[in-house]
Coordinates of C-alpha atoms in Angstrom, one line a residue:
Chain D
M1215 CA 21.6 -70.4 -21.6
Q1216 CA 20.0 -68.3 -18.9
L1217 CA 16.2 -67.9 -18.8
V1218 CA 14.3 -65.9 -16.3
E1219 CA 10.6 -65.7 -15.7
S1220 CA 8.8 -62.5 -14.5
V1221 CA 5.1 -62.2 -13.6
P1222 CA 4.5 -58.4 -13.5
N1223 CA 1.1 -57.3 -12.0
F1224 CA -0.4 -54.0 -13.0
S1225 CA -3.4 -52.2 -11.8
E1226 CA -5.8 -52.3 -14.7
G1227 CA -8.1 -55.2 -15.4
R1228 CA -11.0 -53.6 -17.2
K1229 CA -10.0 -51.1 -19.9
Q1230 CA -8.8 -53.4 -22.8
E1231 CA -7.0 -50.6 -24.6
V1232 CA -5.0 -49.7 -21.6
I1233 CA -4.2 -53.4 -20.9
D1234 CA -3.1 -53.8 -24.6
K1235 CA -0.8 -50.9 -24.5
I1236 CA 1.0 -52.0 -21.4
V1237 CA 1.3 -55.6 -22.7
S1238 CA 2.6 -54.1 -26.0
A1239 CA 5.3 -52.3 -24.0
L1240 CA 6.2 -55.6 -22.2
S1241 CA 6.4 -57.3 -25.6
S1242 CA 8.4 -54.6 -27.3
V1243 CA 11.9 -56.0 -26.6
Q1244 CA 13.3 -58.8 -28.8
G1245 CA 13.9 -61.9 -26.7
A1246 CA 11.4 -61.1 -24.0
H1247 CA 8.3 -63.2 -24.7
V1248 CA 4.9 -62.6 -23.2
L1249 CA 3.5 -66.1 -22.7
D1250 CA 0.3 -65.4 -20.8
L1251 CA -2.0 -62.6 -19.8
S1252 CA -4.8 -62.8 -17.3
S1253 CA -7.0 -59.8 -16.4
D1254 CA -9.5 -59.7 -13.6
S1255 CA -12.2 -57.0 -13.6
D1256 CA -13.1 -57.4 -9.9
H1257 CA -9.5 -57.1 -8.9
N1258 CA -9.1 -54.5 -11.6
R1259 CA -5.7 -56.0 -12.2
S1260 CA -3.7 -57.9 -14.8
V1261 CA -1.0 -60.5 -14.5
V1262 CA 1.5 -61.2 -17.4
T1263 CA 3.9 -64.1 -17.8
L1264 CA 7.1 -63.0 -19.3
V1265 CA 10.1 -65.3 -20.2
G1266 CA 13.5 -64.6 -21.7
K1267 CA 17.1 -63.9 -21.1
P1268 CA 17.8 -61.5 -18.2
A1269 CA 18.8 -58.4 -20.2
P1270 CA 15.7 -58.3 -22.5
I1271 CA 13.4 -59.1 -19.6
L1272 CA 14.8 -56.3 -17.6
E1273 CA 14.3 -53.8 -20.4
A1274 CA 10.8 -55.1 -21.2
L1275 CA 9.8 -54.7 -17.5
F1276 CA 11.2 -51.2 -17.5
R1277 CA 9.2 -50.2 -20.6
G1278 CA 6.0 -51.9 -19.2
T1279 CA 6.4 -50.0 -15.9
E1280 CA 6.9 -46.7 -17.8
K1281 CA 3.8 -47.3 -19.9
A1282 CA 1.7 -48.3 -16.8
S1283 CA 2.8 -45.1 -15.0
E1284 CA 1.7 -43.1 -18.0
L1285 CA -1.7 -44.7 -18.4
I1286 CA -2.9 -45.6 -14.8
D1287 CA -3.7 -43.0 -12.2
L1288 CA -4.0 -44.8 -8.9
N1289 CA -6.0 -41.9 -7.5
K1290 CA -8.8 -43.1 -9.7
H1291 CA -8.2 -46.8 -9.4
K1292 CA -10.7 -49.1 -7.6
G1293 CA -10.5 -52.8 -7.3
T1294 CA -10.7 -55.6 -4.7
H1295 CA -7.0 -56.5 -4.8
P1296 CA -4.5 -54.5 -2.6
R1297 CA -2.0 -52.4 -4.6
I1298 CA 0.5 -49.6 -4.1
G1299 CA 1.3 -48.8 -7.7
S1300 CA 0.2 -48.7 -11.3
M1301 CA 2.8 -51.4 -11.9
D1302 CA 2.3 -53.0 -8.6
V1303 CA 4.6 -56.0 -8.2
I1304 CA 7.4 -57.4 -10.3
P1305 CA 8.9 -60.7 -9.3
F1306 CA 11.9 -62.4 -10.9
I1307 CA 11.9 -66.1 -10.9
P1308 CA 14.9 -68.4 -11.8
F1309 CA 13.7 -70.6 -14.7
R1310 CA 16.8 -72.2 -16.4
N1311 CA 20.4 -71.8 -15.4
V1312 CA 19.7 -68.8 -13.3
T1313 CA 20.2 -68.6 -9.6
M1314 CA 18.2 -66.8 -6.9
K1315 CA 21.2 -64.6 -6.5
D1316 CA 21.0 -63.6 -10.1
C1317 CA 17.3 -62.7 -9.7
I1318 CA 18.0 -60.6 -6.6
G1319 CA 20.6 -58.7 -8.7
L1320 CA 18.0 -58.2 -11.5
S1321 CA 15.4 -56.9 -9.0
R1322 CA 17.8 -54.4 -7.5
E1323 CA 18.9 -53.2 -11.0
L1324 CA 15.3 -52.7 -12.1
G1325 CA 14.2 -51.1 -8.8
Q1326 CA 17.1 -48.6 -9.0
R1327 CA 16.3 -47.8 -12.7
I1328 CA 12.6 -47.3 -12.1
A1329 CA 13.3 -45.0 -9.1
S1330 CA 15.9 -42.9 -10.9
E1331 CA 14.4 -42.6 -14.3
L1332 CA 10.6 -42.8 -13.6
H1333 CA 10.7 -41.3 -10.1
I1334 CA 8.7 -44.2 -8.8
P1335 CA 10.0 -45.4 -5.4
A1336 CA 10.8 -49.2 -5.3
Y1337 CA 10.6 -51.7 -2.4
L1338 CA 12.6 -54.9 -2.4
Y1339 CA 10.5 -57.9 -1.3
A1340 CA 10.7 -61.7 -1.0
Y1341 CA 14.3 -63.0 -1.5
S1342 CA 15.4 -59.5 -2.3
A1343 CA 14.1 -58.0 0.9
T1344 CA 16.6 -56.0 2.9
V1345 CA 14.7 -56.4 6.2
P1346 CA 12.4 -59.2 7.4
Q1347 CA 9.4 -56.9 7.5
R1348 CA 9.5 -56.6 3.8
I1349 CA 9.7 -60.3 2.8
R1350 CA 5.9 -60.7 2.6
L1351 CA 3.9 -58.6 0.0
P1352 CA 1.0 -57.8 2.4
D1353 CA 3.5 -56.1 4.7
V1354 CA 5.0 -54.1 1.8
R1355 CA 1.6 -53.2 0.6
K1356 CA 0.2 -52.3 4.1
G1357 CA -2.2 -49.3 3.8
E1358 CA -2.0 -49.5 0.0
F1359 CA -1.5 -46.4 -2.2
E1360 CA -3.9 -44.2 -0.2
E1361 CA -2.2 -44.6 3.2
L1362 CA 1.3 -45.1 1.9
K1363 CA 1.4 -41.5 0.7
E1364 CA 1.9 -40.5 4.3
E1365 CA 3.5 -43.7 5.7
I1366 CA 6.4 -43.6 3.2
K1367 CA 7.7 -40.6 5.0
K1368 CA 8.4 -42.7 8.1
K1369 CA 11.8 -44.3 8.3
E1370 CA 10.5 -47.9 8.5
R1371 CA 8.6 -47.4 5.3
F1372 CA 11.4 -45.6 3.3
P1373 CA 11.7 -47.2 -0.1
D1374 CA 14.8 -49.2 -1.0
F1375 CA 15.3 -47.0 -4.1
G1376 CA 14.1 -43.5 -4.7
E1377 CA 12.9 -40.7 -2.5
P1378 CA 10.5 -41.3 0.4
C1379 CA 7.6 -39.8 -1.6
L1380 CA 5.1 -41.7 -3.8
H1381 CA 4.8 -40.9 -7.4
P1382 CA 1.7 -38.7 -7.6
T1383 CA -0.2 -41.0 -9.9
A1384 CA 1.9 -44.2 -10.3
G1385 CA 2.5 -44.8 -6.5
A1386 CA 5.3 -47.2 -5.8
V1387 CA 6.5 -50.7 -7.0
A1388 CA 7.5 -53.9 -5.2
V1389 CA 10.3 -55.8 -7.0
G1390 CA 11.9 -59.0 -5.8
A1391 CA 13.2 -62.4 -6.5
R1392 CA 11.2 -65.5 -5.6
K1393 CA 10.6 -69.1 -6.6
F1394 CA 7.9 -70.4 -8.9
L1395 CA 4.4 -70.0 -7.5
L1396 CA 2.0 -72.8 -8.5
A1397 CA -1.6 -71.8 -8.2
Y1398 CA -3.5 -75.1 -7.6
N1399 CA -7.1 -75.6 -6.8
I1400 CA -8.9 -78.8 -5.8
N1401 CA -12.6 -79.1 -6.1
L1402 CA -14.4 -81.3 -3.6
K1403 CA -17.6 -83.4 -4.1
T1404 CA -19.6 -81.6 -1.4
D1405 CA -21.7 -78.5 -1.0
D1406 CA -20.4 -77.8 2.5
L1407 CA -17.9 -75.0 2.5
K1408 CA -16.8 -76.0 6.1
V1409 CA -15.2 -79.1 4.7
A1410 CA -13.0 -77.1 2.3
E1411 CA -12.1 -74.7 5.1
K1412 CA -11.1 -77.6 7.5
V1413 CA -9.1 -79.2 4.7
A1414 CA -7.4 -75.9 3.9
K1415 CA -6.5 -75.4 7.5
A1416 CA -5.0 -78.9 7.7
V1417 CA -2.8 -78.6 4.6
R1418 CA -1.5 -75.0 4.8
E1419 CA 1.8 -74.0 6.4
S1420 CA 0.4 -71.3 8.6
S1421 CA -1.7 -73.7 10.6
G1422 CA 0.5 -76.7 10.8
G1423 CA 0.4 -78.3 7.3
L1424 CA 2.9 -78.4 4.4
I1425 CA 5.8 -76.1 4.0
G1426 CA 5.2 -73.4 1.3
V1427 CA 1.5 -74.1 1.0
Q1428 CA -1.1 -71.3 1.3
A1429 CA -4.7 -72.5 1.3
K1430 CA -8.2 -71.5 1.9
G1431 CA -11.7 -72.9 1.5
M1432 CA -13.9 -71.1 -1.1
E1433 CA -17.3 -71.4 -2.6
L1434 CA -17.7 -70.6 -6.3
K1435 CA -21.4 -69.9 -6.1
E1436 CA -22.1 -69.5 -9.8
Q1437 CA -20.6 -72.9 -10.6
G1438 CA -21.8 -74.5 -7.4
I1439 CA -18.3 -75.6 -6.5
I1440 CA -16.6 -76.0 -3.2
Q1441 CA -12.9 -75.5 -3.6
V1442 CA -9.6 -75.7 -1.7
T1443 CA -7.7 -72.9 -3.4
M1444 CA -4.0 -73.0 -2.9
N1445 CA -0.6 -71.4 -3.7
L1446 CA 2.4 -73.7 -3.7
L1447 CA 5.4 -71.4 -3.0
D1448 CA 8.1 -74.1 -3.2
F1449 CA 7.2 -77.0 -5.4
E1450 CA 10.7 -78.5 -5.1
S1451 CA 10.1 -78.9 -1.3
T1452 CA 6.4 -79.6 -1.5
P1453 CA 5.4 -81.1 -4.8
L1454 CA 1.9 -81.0 -6.3
Y1455 CA 1.3 -84.7 -5.7
R1456 CA 1.9 -84.4 -1.9
V1457 CA -0.6 -81.6 -1.7
Y1458 CA -3.1 -83.5 -3.8
E1459 CA -2.7 -86.7 -1.7
L1460 CA -3.0 -84.8 1.6
V1461 CA -6.1 -82.9 0.5
K1462 CA -7.6 -86.2 -0.6
L1463 CA -6.8 -87.8 2.8
E1464 CA -8.1 -84.9 4.8
A1465 CA -11.3 -84.7 2.8
Q1466 CA -11.9 -88.4 3.4
R1467 CA -12.2 -87.7 7.1
Y1468 CA -15.5 -86.0 6.3
G1469 CA -16.5 -88.6 3.8
V1470 CA -15.8 -86.2 0.9
E1471 CA -14.0 -87.1 -2.3
V1472 CA -12.0 -85.0 -4.7
L1473 CA -14.0 -84.0 -7.8
E1474 CA -11.1 -82.6 -9.9
S1475 CA -8.1 -80.3 -9.6
E1476 CA -6.8 -77.5 -11.7
I1477 CA -3.5 -75.7 -12.3
I1478 CA -3.7 -71.9 -12.9
G1479 CA -1.0 -70.3 -15.0
L1480 CA 2.0 -71.8 -16.6
P1481 CA 4.2 -74.2 -14.5
P1482 CA 7.6 -75.3 -15.7
A1483 CA 7.4 -78.9 -17.1
R1484 CA 9.5 -80.3 -14.3
A1485 CA 6.9 -79.2 -11.7
L1486 CA 4.5 -81.6 -13.3
I1487 CA 6.8 -84.4 -14.2
Q1488 CA 8.2 -84.5 -10.7
S1489 CA 4.7 -85.4 -9.5
L1490 CA 4.0 -87.9 -12.3
A1491 CA 7.3 -89.6 -11.1
Y1492 CA 5.7 -90.2 -7.7
F1493 CA 2.6 -92.0 -9.1
I1494 CA 4.5 -94.2 -11.6
K1495 CA 7.6 -94.7 -9.5
L1496 CA 9.7 -93.1 -12.2
K1497 CA 13.4 -93.5 -11.8
G1498 CA 16.0 -91.1 -13.0
P1499 CA 15.8 -87.3 -13.4
T1500 CA 12.5 -85.4 -13.8
S1501 CA 13.8 -82.4 -15.5
N1502 CA 15.3 -82.0 -19.0
I1503 CA 13.6 -85.3 -20.1
T1504 CA 11.1 -83.9 -22.6
L1505 CA 11.6 -82.9 -26.2
E1506 CA 10.5 -79.3 -25.3
E1507 CA 13.1 -78.8 -22.6
R1508 CA 15.9 -80.2 -24.7
L1509 CA 15.0 -78.2 -27.7
L1510 CA 14.9 -75.0 -25.7
E1511 CA 18.4 -75.8 -24.5
K1512 CA 19.6 -76.0 -28.1
L1513 CA 17.8 -72.8 -29.2
Y1514 CA 19.4 -70.8 -26.4
D1515 CA 22.8 -72.4 -26.8
Chain K
M1002 CA 5.0 -73.0 -36.3
Q1003 CA 5.6 -76.5 -37.7
L1004 CA 7.9 -78.8 -35.8
V1005 CA 8.8 -82.3 -36.8
E1006 CA 10.7 -85.0 -35.1
S1007 CA 12.9 -87.6 -36.7
V1008 CA 14.7 -90.5 -35.1
P1009 CA 17.2 -91.8 -37.7
N1010 CA 18.9 -95.1 -37.0
F1011 CA 22.3 -95.8 -38.5
S1012 CA 24.4 -99.0 -38.5
E1013 CA 27.4 -98.0 -36.4
G1014 CA 27.4 -98.2 -32.6
R1015 CA 31.1 -98.9 -31.9
K1016 CA 33.5 -96.6 -33.8
Q1017 CA 33.1 -93.2 -32.1
E1018 CA 34.8 -91.3 -34.9
V1019 CA 32.3 -92.7 -37.4
I1020 CA 29.4 -91.9 -35.1
D1021 CA 30.6 -88.4 -34.6
K1022 CA 31.0 -87.7 -38.3
I1023 CA 27.4 -88.9 -39.1
V1024 CA 26.0 -86.9 -36.1
S1025 CA 27.9 -83.9 -37.4
A1026 CA 26.3 -84.2 -40.8
L1027 CA 22.9 -84.5 -39.1
S1028 CA 23.7 -81.3 -37.1
S1029 CA 25.1 -79.4 -40.0
V1030 CA 21.9 -77.6 -41.1
Q1031 CA 20.8 -74.5 -39.2
G1032 CA 17.4 -75.1 -37.6
A1033 CA 17.8 -78.9 -37.3
H1034 CA 18.6 -79.7 -33.7
V1035 CA 20.2 -83.0 -32.5
L1036 CA 18.7 -83.5 -29.1
D1037 CA 19.8 -86.9 -28.2
L1038 CA 22.2 -89.7 -29.3
S1039 CA 22.2 -93.3 -28.1
S1040 CA 24.7 -95.8 -29.4
D1041 CA 24.6 -99.5 -28.6
S1042 CA 27.6 -101.6 -29.3
D1043 CA 25.9 -105.0 -29.2
H1044 CA 23.4 -103.7 -31.7
N1045 CA 26.2 -101.9 -33.4
R1046 CA 23.7 -99.2 -34.1
S1047 CA 23.0 -95.6 -33.1
V1048 CA 19.8 -93.7 -32.7
V1049 CA 19.6 -89.9 -33.0
T1050 CA 16.7 -87.6 -32.0
L1051 CA 16.4 -84.7 -34.3
V1052 CA 13.8 -81.8 -34.1
G1053 CA 13.2 -78.7 -36.2
K1054 CA 11.1 -77.3 -39.0
P1055 CA 10.4 -79.6 -41.9
A1056 CA 12.8 -78.1 -44.5
P1057 CA 16.0 -78.1 -42.4
I1058 CA 15.1 -81.6 -41.0
L1059 CA 14.8 -83.0 -44.5
E1060 CA 18.2 -81.5 -45.5
A1061 CA 19.9 -82.7 -42.3
L1062 CA 18.6 -86.2 -42.8
F1063 CA 19.8 -86.3 -46.4
R1064 CA 23.3 -85.2 -45.3
G1065 CA 23.3 -87.8 -42.5
T1066 CA 22.3 -90.5 -45.0
E1067 CA 25.0 -89.4 -47.4
K1068 CA 27.7 -89.4 -44.7
A1069 CA 26.6 -92.8 -43.4
S1070 CA 26.7 -94.3 -46.9
E1071 CA 30.3 -93.0 -47.3
L1072 CA 31.5 -94.4 -43.9
I1073 CA 29.6 -97.6 -43.3
D1074 CA 30.1 -100.7 -45.4
L1075 CA 27.3 -103.1 -44.6
N1076 CA 29.3 -106.0 -46.0
K1077 CA 31.6 -105.6 -43.0
H1078 CA 28.9 -104.8 -40.5
K1079 CA 28.0 -107.1 -37.7
G1080 CA 25.5 -106.5 -34.9
T1081 CA 22.5 -108.1 -33.2
H1082 CA 19.9 -105.6 -34.5
P1083 CA 18.4 -106.3 -37.9
R1084 CA 19.3 -103.8 -40.6
I1085 CA 19.1 -103.3 -44.4
G1086 CA 21.3 -100.1 -44.8
S1087 CA 24.0 -97.9 -43.4
M1088 CA 21.3 -95.4 -42.7
D1089 CA 18.8 -98.0 -41.8
V1090 CA 15.5 -96.3 -40.8
I1091 CA 14.2 -92.7 -40.9
P1092 CA 10.9 -92.0 -39.3
F1093 CA 9.2 -88.6 -39.4
I1094 CA 6.9 -87.9 -36.4
P1095 CA 4.5 -85.0 -36.2
F1096 CA 5.5 -82.9 -33.2
R1097 CA 3.8 -79.5 -33.3
N1098 CA 1.3 -78.2 -35.9
V1099 CA 2.3 -80.9 -38.3
T1100 CA -0.1 -83.6 -39.6
M1101 CA 0.6 -87.2 -40.4
K1102 CA -0.1 -86.4 -44.0
D1103 CA 2.7 -83.7 -43.9
C1104 CA 5.1 -86.4 -42.5
I1105 CA 4.1 -88.8 -45.2
G1106 CA 5.0 -86.1 -47.8
L1107 CA 8.3 -85.5 -46.1
S1108 CA 9.2 -89.2 -46.1
R1109 CA 8.3 -89.5 -49.8
E1110 CA 10.4 -86.5 -50.7
L1111 CA 13.4 -87.7 -48.7
G1112 CA 13.1 -91.3 -50.1
Q1113 CA 13.0 -90.0 -53.6
R1114 CA 16.0 -87.7 -53.1
I1115 CA 18.1 -90.5 -51.5
A1116 CA 17.3 -92.8 -54.3
S1117 CA 18.0 -90.4 -57.1
E1118 CA 21.1 -88.6 -55.7
L1119 CA 22.7 -91.3 -53.6
H1120 CA 21.6 -94.4 -55.6
I1121 CA 20.3 -96.0 -52.4
P1122 CA 16.8 -97.6 -52.9
A1123 CA 14.2 -96.5 -50.4
Y1124 CA 11.2 -98.3 -48.9
L1125 CA 8.2 -96.5 -47.5
Y1126 CA 7.0 -97.9 -44.2
A1127 CA 4.4 -97.3 -41.4
Y1128 CA 1.9 -94.6 -42.3
S1129 CA 3.8 -94.0 -45.6
A1130 CA 3.6 -97.6 -46.7
T1131 CA 2.1 -98.2 -50.1
V1132 CA 1.1 -101.8 -49.4
P1133 CA 0.1 -103.4 -46.1
Q1134 CA 3.1 -105.8 -46.3
R1135 CA 5.4 -102.8 -45.7
I1136 CA 3.7 -101.2 -42.7
R1137 CA 5.8 -103.1 -40.2
L1138 CA 9.6 -102.7 -40.1
P1139 CA 10.3 -106.4 -39.6
D1140 CA 8.6 -107.1 -42.9
V1141 CA 10.5 -104.4 -44.7
R1142 CA 13.8 -105.6 -43.2
K1143 CA 13.1 -109.3 -43.9
G1144 CA 16.3 -111.2 -44.8
E1145 CA 18.3 -108.1 -44.0
F1146 CA 21.0 -106.6 -46.2
E1147 CA 22.5 -110.0 -47.0
E1148 CA 19.4 -111.6 -48.4
L1149 CA 17.8 -108.4 -49.7
K1150 CA 20.6 -108.3 -52.3
E1151 CA 18.7 -111.0 -54.2
E1152 CA 15.2 -110.5 -52.9
I1153 CA 15.0 -106.9 -54.1
K1154 CA 14.9 -108.2 -57.7
K1155 CA 11.6 -109.8 -57.0
K1156 CA 8.6 -107.6 -57.8
E1157 CA 7.1 -107.8 -54.3
R1158 CA 10.4 -106.4 -52.8
F1159 CA 10.9 -103.7 -55.4
P1160 CA 11.8 -100.4 -53.6
D1161 CA 9.3 -97.5 -53.6
F1162 CA 12.1 -95.2 -55.0
G1163 CA 15.1 -96.2 -57.0
E1164 CA 16.2 -99.2 -58.9
P1165 CA 15.6 -102.8 -57.7
C1166 CA 19.3 -103.1 -56.8
L1167 CA 20.9 -102.5 -53.4
H1168 CA 23.6 -99.9 -53.1
P1169 CA 26.8 -102.1 -52.9
T1170 CA 27.9 -100.9 -49.5
A1171 CA 25.0 -98.8 -48.1
G1172 CA 22.2 -101.2 -48.9
A1173 CA 18.7 -99.7 -48.7
V1174 CA 16.8 -97.4 -46.4
A1175 CA 13.3 -97.4 -44.9
V1176 CA 11.6 -94.0 -44.6
G1177 CA 8.2 -93.4 -43.2
A1178 CA 5.8 -91.4 -41.1
R1179 CA 4.7 -92.6 -37.7
K1180 CA 3.4 -91.4 -34.3
F1181 CA 5.7 -90.9 -31.3
L1182 CA 7.1 -94.1 -29.8
L1183 CA 7.5 -94.1 -26.0
A1184 CA 9.9 -96.7 -24.8
Y1185 CA 8.8 -97.6 -21.3
N1186 CA 10.1 -100.2 -18.9
I1187 CA 8.6 -101.4 -15.6
N1188 CA 10.9 -103.3 -13.2
L1189 CA 9.2 -105.8 -11.0
K1190 CA 10.1 -106.9 -7.4
T1191 CA 10.7 -110.5 -8.3
D1192 CA 13.5 -112.7 -9.5
D1193 CA 11.1 -114.8 -11.6
L1194 CA 11.3 -113.9 -15.3
K1195 CA 8.1 -115.9 -15.9
V1196 CA 6.1 -113.3 -14.0
A1197 CA 7.4 -110.5 -16.3
E1198 CA 6.6 -112.7 -19.3
K1199 CA 3.1 -113.4 -18.2
V1200 CA 2.5 -109.7 -17.5
A1201 CA 3.9 -108.7 -20.9
K1202 CA 1.6 -111.2 -22.5
A1203 CA -1.4 -109.7 -20.7
V1204 CA -0.7 -106.1 -21.6
R1205 CA 0.5 -106.2 -25.2
E1206 CA -1.7 -105.8 -28.2
S1207 CA -0.6 -108.9 -30.0
S1208 CA -2.0 -111.2 -27.4
G1209 CA -5.1 -109.4 -26.3
G1210 CA -4.0 -106.4 -24.2
L1211 CA -3.8 -102.7 -24.9
I1212 CA -3.8 -101.1 -28.3
G1213 CA -0.4 -99.9 -29.5
V1214 CA 1.6 -101.7 -26.8
Q1215 CA 4.4 -104.0 -27.6
A1216 CA 5.8 -105.8 -24.5
K1217 CA 8.2 -108.6 -23.5
G1218 CA 9.6 -109.9 -20.3
M1219 CA 13.3 -109.5 -19.8
E1220 CA 16.0 -110.3 -17.3
L1221 CA 18.8 -107.8 -16.9
K1222 CA 21.3 -110.2 -15.4
E1223 CA 24.1 -107.8 -14.5
Q1224 CA 21.7 -105.6 -12.5
G1225 CA 19.6 -108.5 -11.2
I1226 CA 16.4 -106.9 -12.6
I1227 CA 13.2 -108.5 -14.0
Q1228 CA 11.6 -106.1 -16.4
V1229 CA 8.6 -105.7 -18.6
T1230 CA 10.1 -103.8 -21.5
M1231 CA 7.6 -102.0 -23.7
N1232 CA 7.0 -99.7 -26.6
L1233 CA 3.9 -97.5 -26.6
L1234 CA 3.1 -96.8 -30.2
D1235 CA 0.2 -94.5 -29.7
F1236 CA 0.2 -92.7 -26.4
E1237 CA -2.9 -90.6 -27.3
S1238 CA -5.0 -93.8 -27.4
T1239 CA -3.1 -95.8 -24.7
P1240 CA -1.5 -93.4 -22.2
L1241 CA 1.4 -94.2 -20.0
Y1242 CA -0.7 -94.3 -16.8
R1243 CA -3.0 -97.0 -18.2
V1244 CA 0.0 -99.2 -19.1
Y1245 CA 1.4 -98.6 -15.6
E1246 CA -1.8 -99.4 -13.8
L1247 CA -2.4 -102.6 -15.9
V1248 CA 1.1 -103.9 -15.4
K1249 CA 0.7 -103.2 -11.7
L1250 CA -2.6 -105.1 -11.6
E1251 CA -1.4 -108.1 -13.6
A1252 CA 1.7 -108.4 -11.5
Q1253 CA -0.4 -108.4 -8.3
R1254 CA -2.0 -111.7 -9.5
Y1255 CA 1.4 -113.2 -8.8
G1256 CA 1.9 -111.3 -5.6
V1257 CA 4.5 -109.2 -7.2
E1258 CA 4.8 -105.4 -6.9
V1259 CA 6.2 -102.7 -9.2
L1260 CA 9.7 -101.7 -8.2
E1261 CA 10.1 -98.7 -10.5
S1262 CA 9.6 -97.6 -14.0
E1263 CA 11.7 -95.7 -16.6
I1264 CA 11.1 -93.8 -19.8
I1265 CA 13.8 -94.2 -22.5
G1266 CA 14.4 -91.3 -24.9
L1267 CA 12.6 -88.0 -25.1
P1268 CA 8.8 -87.9 -24.9
P1269 CA 6.9 -84.7 -25.7
A1270 CA 5.7 -83.0 -22.5
R1271 CA 2.1 -83.7 -23.2
A1272 CA 2.7 -87.5 -23.1
L1273 CA 3.7 -87.2 -19.5
I1274 CA 1.2 -84.5 -18.4
Q1275 CA -1.7 -86.5 -19.9
S1276 CA -0.8 -89.2 -17.4
L1277 CA -0.4 -86.9 -14.5
A1278 CA -3.9 -85.6 -15.3
Y1279 CA -5.3 -89.1 -14.6
F1280 CA -3.7 -89.3 -11.1
I1281 CA -4.6 -85.9 -9.9
K1282 CA -7.9 -85.6 -11.8
L1283 CA -6.7 -82.6 -13.6
K1284 CA -9.3 -80.7 -15.5
G1285 CA -8.7 -78.8 -18.7
P1286 CA -6.1 -79.3 -21.5
T1287 CA -2.9 -81.3 -21.0
S1288 CA -0.9 -79.8 -23.8
N1289 CA 0.5 -76.3 -24.1
I1290 CA 0.2 -75.8 -20.3
T1291 CA 3.9 -75.5 -19.5
L1292 CA 6.2 -72.6 -19.8
E1293 CA 8.4 -74.6 -22.1
E1294 CA 5.6 -75.4 -24.6
R1295 CA 4.4 -71.8 -24.7
L1296 CA 7.9 -70.4 -25.1
L1297 CA 8.6 -72.7 -28.0
E1298 CA 5.4 -71.5 -29.6
K1299 CA 6.7 -67.9 -29.4
L1300 CA 10.2 -68.7 -30.6
Y1301 CA 8.8 -70.4 -33.7
D1302 CA 6.2 -67.7 -34.4

């Protein structure tokens, strides 16, 4: 059985009736399952977790993109999160018995279809990127909807699919294949944001830490919490436990302990069991060892 | 959605064609999924993991019991594991949205049907037991098939369903409701069996340790391994991590370290995540937080 995950992001996080209609479109294909929805009103953006076999997922994403393009006018959209389109980003993630190559194929197929049927230009990013300058989303989104209107006419910003011209209201879309992303936060027993910032600097890839880790120090003022907020972009290479242990170690330099940690979103079971295995010296495999994983295998036989 | 687990044990662990036929019968109902099979030739016994909705599971277990009664003659059965019947034990375990009471009901329904249609007397054990003397399997199995032939005629050994007379070849069956059982072994860095025995004594419930833990010291001669082999009968009350930490602590008294640990069989994801939560101070729920659990929920909607 082949299962793929997709985590489409669309540019509406406030109007519930709009969110509902787009999620309905994403749920309207049998075999494509919406497992999670998270809307942020500051970002004015919603993130959906979708799982299923490749074909229904592809169709569900197309319908969701179509609906978002009908209901969201980027000319009127305001939010703190950068965006280029009403359906802004669509990643494909290998979940079970699917390769990265399969996901690259899916992203290309969807991008092409969105461009030709909805007249929304599509950029390939991450593992699907055709040039190094398009691997990272911030590069693809540079200038956002407002500036991309002009920029898209330059050769280096030509879309991978569609004409070099933004859809007047729906903008453009980034589609691509990537690995699972684990959003992982560790709260520290301190009121000093600087400690979290120093720890974040020590653990993140960009300043010399762990491969595949993005991190920054944050203060959640309302809750009075100092946090190292992280994305783990490759849990196979850099597991949760290693990140936890390194954050703990680096915080200890400043006499600060870990208060608690939290996982945002829905990780695959193996991402968690892999880390338990470290703590209890578990021998043997760390995937396909739960009832749930085995049952899914049977159901998709 | 309601999902129930059952782990039927039948008295054949050597003849592959007999095992295959019984597993086929257990797999013959749509919606009842055989997730695991483990056969032991010393025990001359096989253990199957079956998951599904209550009705198909009940039917599958009936068919498996019928097939085992056709193919296994206990008069000719030899093995090191105690047994009273060709289908020896059938536990029902609440997996998702099923209560212990539901499982007690299922065990009663199956016991009754096996007794009336197959003429195999049935004993209710564990949470289904009607008297305290039948809670524990060793009590129900006392004297095994050979002695139970006579014993069953005594009032205190009367079956819960069926006549007080063993089936001539298939014996009797124990059916009941229980919690998940986690088989968990910890190997120690020592060649001294006594250390494992002392540690086992310290951690098991019967001699003053942790609730719901059965433990004994063992030597796996061929592999040169000293092991504390355990059953965790109630992981909600006594999680894996607590058992691991206590074994580690008790072994340290003798200057012995933990080499590795292993989980036998298929635990539910939450049993593992609950223990990871301890090590990384995870806040929030520990069940229904993986893709697999959420997807199952959708598939059984």
